[in-house]
CSV table of C-alpha atoms in Angstrom, one decimal:
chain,number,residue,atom,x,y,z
A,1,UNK,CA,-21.3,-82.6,40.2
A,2,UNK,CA,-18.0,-82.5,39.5
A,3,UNK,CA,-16.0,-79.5,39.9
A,4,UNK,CA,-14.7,-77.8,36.4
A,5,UNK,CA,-11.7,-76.3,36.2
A,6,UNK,CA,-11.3,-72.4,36.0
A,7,UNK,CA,-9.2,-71.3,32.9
A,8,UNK,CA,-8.6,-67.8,32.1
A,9,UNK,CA,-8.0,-66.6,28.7
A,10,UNK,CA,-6.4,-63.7,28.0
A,11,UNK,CA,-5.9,-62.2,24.3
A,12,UNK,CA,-7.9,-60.9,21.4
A,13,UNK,CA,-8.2,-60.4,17.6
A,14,UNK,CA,-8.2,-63.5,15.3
A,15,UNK,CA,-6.4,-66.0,17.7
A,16,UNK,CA,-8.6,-65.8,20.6
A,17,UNK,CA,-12.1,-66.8,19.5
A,18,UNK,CA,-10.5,-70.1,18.0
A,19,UNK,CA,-9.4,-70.9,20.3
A,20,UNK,CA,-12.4,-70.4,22.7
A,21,UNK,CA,-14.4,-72.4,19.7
A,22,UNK,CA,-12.5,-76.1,20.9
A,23,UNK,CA,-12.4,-75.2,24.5
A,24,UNK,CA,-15.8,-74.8,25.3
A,25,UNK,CA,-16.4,-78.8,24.0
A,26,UNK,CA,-14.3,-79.1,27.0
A,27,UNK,CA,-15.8,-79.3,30.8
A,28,UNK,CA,-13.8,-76.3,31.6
A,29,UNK,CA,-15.5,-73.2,33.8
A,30,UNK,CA,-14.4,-70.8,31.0
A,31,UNK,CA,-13.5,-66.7,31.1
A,32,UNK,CA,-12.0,-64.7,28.6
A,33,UNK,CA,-10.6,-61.7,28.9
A,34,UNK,CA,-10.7,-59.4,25.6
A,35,UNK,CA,-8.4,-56.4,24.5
A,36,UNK,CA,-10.2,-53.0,24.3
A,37,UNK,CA,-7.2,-51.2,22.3
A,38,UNK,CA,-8.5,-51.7,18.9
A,39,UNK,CA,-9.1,-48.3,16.7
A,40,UNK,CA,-9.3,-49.6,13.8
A,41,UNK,CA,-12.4,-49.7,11.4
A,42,UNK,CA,-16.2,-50.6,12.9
A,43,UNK,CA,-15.2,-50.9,16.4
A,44,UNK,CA,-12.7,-47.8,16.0
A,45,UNK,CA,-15.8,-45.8,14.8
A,46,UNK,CA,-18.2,-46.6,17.3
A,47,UNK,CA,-15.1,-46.1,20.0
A,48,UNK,CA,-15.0,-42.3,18.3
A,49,UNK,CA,-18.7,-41.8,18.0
A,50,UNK,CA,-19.6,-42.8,21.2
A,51,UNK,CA,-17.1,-43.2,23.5
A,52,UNK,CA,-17.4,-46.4,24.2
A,53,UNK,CA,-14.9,-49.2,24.3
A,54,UNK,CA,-14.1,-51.1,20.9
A,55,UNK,CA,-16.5,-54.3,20.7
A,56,UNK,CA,-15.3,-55.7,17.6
A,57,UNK,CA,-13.5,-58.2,19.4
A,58,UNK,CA,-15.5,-58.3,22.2
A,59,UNK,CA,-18.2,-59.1,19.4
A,60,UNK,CA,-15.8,-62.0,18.1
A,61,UNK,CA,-15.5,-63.9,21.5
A,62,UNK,CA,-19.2,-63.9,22.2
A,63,UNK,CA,-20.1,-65.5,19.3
A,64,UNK,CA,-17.4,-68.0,19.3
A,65,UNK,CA,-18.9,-68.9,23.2
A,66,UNK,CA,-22.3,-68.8,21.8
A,67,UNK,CA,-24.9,-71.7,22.0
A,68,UNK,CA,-27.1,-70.2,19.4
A,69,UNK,CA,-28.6,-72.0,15.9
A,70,UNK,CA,-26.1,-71.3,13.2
A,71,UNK,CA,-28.2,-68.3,11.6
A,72,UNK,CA,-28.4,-66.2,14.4
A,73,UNK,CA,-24.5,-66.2,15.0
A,74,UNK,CA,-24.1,-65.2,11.2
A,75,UNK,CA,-26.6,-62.4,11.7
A,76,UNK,CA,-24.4,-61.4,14.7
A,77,UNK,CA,-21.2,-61.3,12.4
A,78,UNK,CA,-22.8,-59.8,9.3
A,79,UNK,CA,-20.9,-56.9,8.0
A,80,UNK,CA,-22.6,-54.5,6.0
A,81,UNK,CA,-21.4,-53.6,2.8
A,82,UNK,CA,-23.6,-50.5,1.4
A,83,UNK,CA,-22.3,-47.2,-0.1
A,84,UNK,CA,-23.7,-45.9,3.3
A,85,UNK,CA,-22.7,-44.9,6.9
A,86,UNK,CA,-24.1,-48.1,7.7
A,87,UNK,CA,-20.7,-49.8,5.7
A,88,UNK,CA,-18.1,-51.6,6.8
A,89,UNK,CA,-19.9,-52.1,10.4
A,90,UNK,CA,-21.0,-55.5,11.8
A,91,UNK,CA,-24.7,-55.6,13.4
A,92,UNK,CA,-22.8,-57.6,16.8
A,93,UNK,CA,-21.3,-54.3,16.9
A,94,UNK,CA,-24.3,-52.1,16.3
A,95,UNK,CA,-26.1,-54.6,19.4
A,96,UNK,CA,-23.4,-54.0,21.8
A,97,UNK,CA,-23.1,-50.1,21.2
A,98,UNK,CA,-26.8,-50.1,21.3
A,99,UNK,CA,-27.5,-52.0,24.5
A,100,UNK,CA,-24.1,-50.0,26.2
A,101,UNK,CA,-26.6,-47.0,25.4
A,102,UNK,CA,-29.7,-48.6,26.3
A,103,UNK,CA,-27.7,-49.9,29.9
A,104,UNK,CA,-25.9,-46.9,30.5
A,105,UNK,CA,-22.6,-49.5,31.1
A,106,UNK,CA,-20.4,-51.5,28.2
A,107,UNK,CA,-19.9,-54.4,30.8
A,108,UNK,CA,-23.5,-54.8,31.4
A,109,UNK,CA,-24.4,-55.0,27.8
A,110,UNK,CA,-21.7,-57.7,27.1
A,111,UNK,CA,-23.3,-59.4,30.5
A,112,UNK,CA,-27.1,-58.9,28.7
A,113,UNK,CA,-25.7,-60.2,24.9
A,114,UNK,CA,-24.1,-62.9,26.7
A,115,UNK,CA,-27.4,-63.9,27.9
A,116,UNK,CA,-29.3,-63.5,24.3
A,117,UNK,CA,-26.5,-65.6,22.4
A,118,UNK,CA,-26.8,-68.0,25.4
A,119,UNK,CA,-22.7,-67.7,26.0
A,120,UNK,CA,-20.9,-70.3,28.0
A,121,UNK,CA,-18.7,-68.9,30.0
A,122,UNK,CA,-17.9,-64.9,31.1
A,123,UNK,CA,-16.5,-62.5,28.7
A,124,UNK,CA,-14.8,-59.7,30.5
A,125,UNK,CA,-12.9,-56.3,28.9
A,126,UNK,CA,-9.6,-56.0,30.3
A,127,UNK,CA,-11.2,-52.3,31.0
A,128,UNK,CA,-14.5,-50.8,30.7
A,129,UNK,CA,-13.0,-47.3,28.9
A,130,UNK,CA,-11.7,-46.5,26.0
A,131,UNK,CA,-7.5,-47.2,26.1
A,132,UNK,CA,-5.2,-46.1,23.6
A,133,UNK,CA,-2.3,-48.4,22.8
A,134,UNK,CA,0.8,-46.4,22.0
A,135,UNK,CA,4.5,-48.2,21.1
A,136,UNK,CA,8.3,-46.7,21.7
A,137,UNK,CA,10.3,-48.2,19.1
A,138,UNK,CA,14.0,-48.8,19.1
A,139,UNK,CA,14.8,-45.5,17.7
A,140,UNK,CA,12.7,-43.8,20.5
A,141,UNK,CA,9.9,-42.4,18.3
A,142,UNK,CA,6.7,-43.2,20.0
A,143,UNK,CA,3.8,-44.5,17.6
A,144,UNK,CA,0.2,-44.4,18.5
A,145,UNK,CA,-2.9,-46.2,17.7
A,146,UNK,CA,-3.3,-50.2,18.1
A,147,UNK,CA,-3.8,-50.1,13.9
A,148,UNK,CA,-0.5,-48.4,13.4
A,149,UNK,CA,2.0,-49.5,15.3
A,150,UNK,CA,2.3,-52.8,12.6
A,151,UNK,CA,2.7,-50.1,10.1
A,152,UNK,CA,5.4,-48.4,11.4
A,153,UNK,CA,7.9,-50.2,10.3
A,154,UNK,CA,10.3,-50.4,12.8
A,155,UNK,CA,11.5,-52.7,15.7
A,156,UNK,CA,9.2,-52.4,19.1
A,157,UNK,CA,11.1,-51.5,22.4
A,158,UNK,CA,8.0,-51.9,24.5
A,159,UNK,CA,4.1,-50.9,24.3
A,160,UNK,CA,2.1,-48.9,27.0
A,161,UNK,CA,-1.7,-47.5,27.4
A,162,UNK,CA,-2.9,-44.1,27.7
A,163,UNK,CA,-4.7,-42.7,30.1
A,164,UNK,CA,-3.0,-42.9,32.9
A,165,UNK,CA,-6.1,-44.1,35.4
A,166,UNK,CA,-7.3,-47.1,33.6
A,167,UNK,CA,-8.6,-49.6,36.1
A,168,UNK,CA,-9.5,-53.5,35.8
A,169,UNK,CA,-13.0,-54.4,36.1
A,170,UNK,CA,-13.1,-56.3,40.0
A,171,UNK,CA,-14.2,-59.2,38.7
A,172,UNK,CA,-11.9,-59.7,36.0
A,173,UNK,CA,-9.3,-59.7,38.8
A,174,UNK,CA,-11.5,-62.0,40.8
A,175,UNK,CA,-11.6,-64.5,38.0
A,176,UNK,CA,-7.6,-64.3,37.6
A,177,UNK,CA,-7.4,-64.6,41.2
A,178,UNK,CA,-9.4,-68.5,40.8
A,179,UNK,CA,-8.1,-69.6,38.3
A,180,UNK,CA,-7.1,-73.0,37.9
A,181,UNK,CA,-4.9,-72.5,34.3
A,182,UNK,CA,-4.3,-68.7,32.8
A,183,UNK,CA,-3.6,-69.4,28.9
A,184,UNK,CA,-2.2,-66.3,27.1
A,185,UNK,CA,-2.3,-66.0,23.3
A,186,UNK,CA,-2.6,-67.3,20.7
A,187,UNK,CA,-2.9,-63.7,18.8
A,188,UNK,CA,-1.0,-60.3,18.0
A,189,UNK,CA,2.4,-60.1,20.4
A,190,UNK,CA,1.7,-56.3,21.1
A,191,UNK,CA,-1.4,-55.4,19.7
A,192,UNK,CA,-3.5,-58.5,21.1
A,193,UNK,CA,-2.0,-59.8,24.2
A,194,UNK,CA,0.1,-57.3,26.1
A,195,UNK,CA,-2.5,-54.6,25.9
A,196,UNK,CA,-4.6,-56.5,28.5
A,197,UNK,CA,-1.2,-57.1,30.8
A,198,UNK,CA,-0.6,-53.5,31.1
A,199,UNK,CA,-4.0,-52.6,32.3
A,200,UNK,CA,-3.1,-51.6,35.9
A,201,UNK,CA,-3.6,-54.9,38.0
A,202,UNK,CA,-4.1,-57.2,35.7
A,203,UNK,CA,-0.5,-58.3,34.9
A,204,UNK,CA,0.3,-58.3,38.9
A,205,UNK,CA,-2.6,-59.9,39.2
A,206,UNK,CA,-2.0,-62.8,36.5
A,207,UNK,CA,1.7,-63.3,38.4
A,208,UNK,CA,0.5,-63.1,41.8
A,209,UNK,CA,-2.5,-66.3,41.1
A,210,UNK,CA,-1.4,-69.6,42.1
A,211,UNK,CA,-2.7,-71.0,38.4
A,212,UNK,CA,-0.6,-72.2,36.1
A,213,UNK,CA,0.4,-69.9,33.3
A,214,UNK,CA,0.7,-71.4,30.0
A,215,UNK,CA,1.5,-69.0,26.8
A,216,UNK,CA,0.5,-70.5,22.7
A,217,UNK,CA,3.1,-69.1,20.9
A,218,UNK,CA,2.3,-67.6,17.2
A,219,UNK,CA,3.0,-70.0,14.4
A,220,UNK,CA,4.2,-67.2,12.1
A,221,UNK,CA,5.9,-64.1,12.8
A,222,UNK,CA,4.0,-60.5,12.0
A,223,UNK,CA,5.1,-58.1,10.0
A,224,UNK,CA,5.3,-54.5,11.6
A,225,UNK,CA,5.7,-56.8,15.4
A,226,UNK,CA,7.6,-60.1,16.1
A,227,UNK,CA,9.7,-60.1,12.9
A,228,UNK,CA,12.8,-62.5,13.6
A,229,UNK,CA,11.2,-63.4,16.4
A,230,UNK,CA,11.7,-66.7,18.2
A,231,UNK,CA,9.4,-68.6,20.4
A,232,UNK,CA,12.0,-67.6,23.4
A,233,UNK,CA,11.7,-63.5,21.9
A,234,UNK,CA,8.2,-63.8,22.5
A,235,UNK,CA,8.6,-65.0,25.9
A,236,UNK,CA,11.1,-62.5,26.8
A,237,UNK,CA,8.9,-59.8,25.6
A,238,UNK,CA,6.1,-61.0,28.0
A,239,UNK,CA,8.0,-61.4,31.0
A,240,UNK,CA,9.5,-57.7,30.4
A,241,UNK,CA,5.8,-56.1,30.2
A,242,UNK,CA,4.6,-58.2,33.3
A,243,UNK,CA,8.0,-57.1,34.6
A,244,UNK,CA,8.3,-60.6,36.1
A,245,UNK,CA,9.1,-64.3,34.1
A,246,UNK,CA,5.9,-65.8,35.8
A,247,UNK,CA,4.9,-68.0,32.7
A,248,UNK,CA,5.2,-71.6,33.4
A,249,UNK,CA,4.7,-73.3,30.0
A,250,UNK,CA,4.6,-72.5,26.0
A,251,UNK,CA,3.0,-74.6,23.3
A,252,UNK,CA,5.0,-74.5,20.0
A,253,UNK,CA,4.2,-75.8,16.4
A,254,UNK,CA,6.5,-78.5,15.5
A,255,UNK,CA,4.9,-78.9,11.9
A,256,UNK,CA,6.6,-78.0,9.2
A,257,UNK,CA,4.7,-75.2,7.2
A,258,UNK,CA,4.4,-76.1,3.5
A,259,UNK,CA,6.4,-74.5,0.6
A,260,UNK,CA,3.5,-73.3,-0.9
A,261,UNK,CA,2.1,-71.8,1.9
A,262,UNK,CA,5.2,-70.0,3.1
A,263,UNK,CA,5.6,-68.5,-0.4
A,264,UNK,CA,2.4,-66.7,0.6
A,265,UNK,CA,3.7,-65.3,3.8
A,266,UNK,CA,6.7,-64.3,2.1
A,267,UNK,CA,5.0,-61.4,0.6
A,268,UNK,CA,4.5,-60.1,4.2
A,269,UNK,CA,7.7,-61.1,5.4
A,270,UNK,CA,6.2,-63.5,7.8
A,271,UNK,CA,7.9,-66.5,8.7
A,272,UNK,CA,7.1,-70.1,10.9
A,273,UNK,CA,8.5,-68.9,14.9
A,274,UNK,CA,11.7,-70.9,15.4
A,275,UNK,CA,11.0,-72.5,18.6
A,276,UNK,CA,14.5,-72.3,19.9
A,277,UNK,CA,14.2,-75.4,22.3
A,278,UNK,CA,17.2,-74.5,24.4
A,279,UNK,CA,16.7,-71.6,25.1
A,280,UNK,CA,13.2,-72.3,26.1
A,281,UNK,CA,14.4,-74.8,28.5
A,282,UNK,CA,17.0,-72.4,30.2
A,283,UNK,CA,14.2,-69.9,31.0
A,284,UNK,CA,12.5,-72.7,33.1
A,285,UNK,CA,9.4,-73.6,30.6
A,286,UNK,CA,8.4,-76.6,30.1
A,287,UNK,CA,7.9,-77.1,26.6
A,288,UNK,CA,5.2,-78.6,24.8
A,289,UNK,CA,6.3,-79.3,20.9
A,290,UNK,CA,2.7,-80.1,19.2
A,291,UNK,CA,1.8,-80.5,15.8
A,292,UNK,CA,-1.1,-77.7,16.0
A,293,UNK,CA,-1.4,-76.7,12.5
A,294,UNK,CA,-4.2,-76.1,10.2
A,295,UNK,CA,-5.1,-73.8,7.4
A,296,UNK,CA,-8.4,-71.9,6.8
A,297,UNK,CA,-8.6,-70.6,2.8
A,298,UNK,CA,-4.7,-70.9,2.4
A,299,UNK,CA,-3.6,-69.2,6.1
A,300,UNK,CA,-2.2,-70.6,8.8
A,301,UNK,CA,-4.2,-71.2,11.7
A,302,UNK,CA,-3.4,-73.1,15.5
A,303,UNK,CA,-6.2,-76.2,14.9
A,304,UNK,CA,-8.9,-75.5,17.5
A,305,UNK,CA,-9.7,-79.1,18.6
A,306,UNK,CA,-5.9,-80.4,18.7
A,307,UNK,CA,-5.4,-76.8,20.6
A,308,UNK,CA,-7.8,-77.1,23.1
A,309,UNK,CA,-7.8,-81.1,23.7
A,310,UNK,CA,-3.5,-80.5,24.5
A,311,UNK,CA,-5.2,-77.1,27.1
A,312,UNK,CA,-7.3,-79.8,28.7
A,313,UNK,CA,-4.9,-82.8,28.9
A,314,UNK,CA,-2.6,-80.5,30.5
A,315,UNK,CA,-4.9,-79.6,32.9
A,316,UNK,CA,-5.7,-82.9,34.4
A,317,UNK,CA,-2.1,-83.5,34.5
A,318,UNK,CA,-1.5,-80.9,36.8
């Protein structure tokens, strides 16, 4: 048999398992490696009750790998919605906390749900503890909590974890290491993406591999994160987190966004990322300008086949 290539993903939240949903059509040997700074509702609760790392999007990746029929991955997602303790949580959660108990480990019981949901691919925390995301914004106050640095308000200077003795799992490093392609994004700047870079080893470990690093910018800005921001301001903020310019390519949106659907984002003070071609070019990218939009219920969203066929055609050209 042929020999698939390795791509690593690196990200979280909403952007990530899209993504993974059009590459895993694709003869690709696939890993993903998922945030674990979220603190926000489900998987914030479980984090606090049990001391375990967030799974909600650990939760989100596995069933966008899945093989399963198309009822059992909607009983994986269901959310609960009772006047209860039960509310607000998602049963893929409730698994994963249960089988991290169960195991005695949070790795192994992503390892054993990958195996029930018949996963292809690995799916890998950036750490197997609990981290806590905390921001230093322009004015030098220091916000904590992955859910409320977008709330803040106010311009981010840079983003680090506490503890202090985090440590990446070995074979997440391994996989980094063998990889063919690393793809960072698409997904939250500083909440989704950097978060896994600053886990100790994992961003030397992404600049040390010979693989080709190739970053999907945002198609919108975020409020409370990249507002202003250019496709080159997102690429500058990477490189000063992996405190090293070791990404090799970006993928832009070079649809327009339509009136009507921009007057939505307006309310958030969101905006399409200029991708500021020039500059792009001058910081040695290579720069591929793709119509990759779609919408899902009036958002924005990177379309998950066009996506993932441009990830693979760039692959074989390489």
């Amino acid at each position: 048999m042929t020999k698939q290539p390795k791509v690593v993903v690196i990200g979280g939240g909403t952007g990530l398992p899209v993504l993974l949903r059009g590459l895993k059509r694709h003869p690709l040997d696939l890993s993903a490696i998922v945030t674990v700074a979220d603190d926000g509702g489900s998987s914030g609760r479980l984090r606090d009750s049990l001391d375990i790392p967030p799974p909600g999007d650990i939760r989100n990746v596995l069933a966008a790998l899945s093989e399963v029929e198309p009822l059992v991955e909607q009983m994986f997602q269901h959310r609960f919605e009772t006047e209860n303790e039960l509310s607000g949580h998602a049963l893929g959660n409730l698994i994963i906390a249960a089988l991290a108990s169960i195991t005695g480990d949070f790795v192994h019981a992503i390892q054993e749900m990958s195996r029930v949901l018949n996963v292809k691919g690995k799916v890998l925390p950036s750490a197997n503890q609990s981290v806590i995301l905390n921001a230093e914004m322009e004015d030098g106050t220091i916000v904590t909590g992955e859910s409320a640095i977008p709330k803040a308000g106010k311009k981010i200077k840079r983003v680090f974890l506490k503890p202090d003795n985090i440590k990446p799992l070995a074979e997440t490093l391994r996989v980094i290491a063998e990889a063919d392609l690393i793809v960072m994004g698409p997904g939250s700047l500083y909440t989704s993406i950097i978060p896994n870079l600053l886990v100790p080893g994992i961003g030397e470990a992404v600049c040390r591999s010979k693989a080709k690093k190739l970053y999907i910018c945002n198609i919108m800005t975020q409020m409370g994160e990249t507002q202003g921001y250019t496709a080159s301001d997102h690429v500058e903020a990477l490189s000063k987190h992996l405190d090293s310019s070791c990404i090799d390519s970006i993928l832009v949106n070079n649809k327009q966004v339509p009136g009507e659907v921009q007057a939505r984002y307006d309310k958030e003070q969101a905006s399409p990322v200029h991708f500021d071609i020039e500059r792009l070019n001058s910081m040695g990218l290579e720069v591929l300008a793709r119509d990759i939009l779609s919408y899902n219920n009036g958002l924005v969203r990177h379309n998950t086949e066009t996506v993932a066929k441009i990830i693979h055609s760039y692959m074989k050209s390489k």
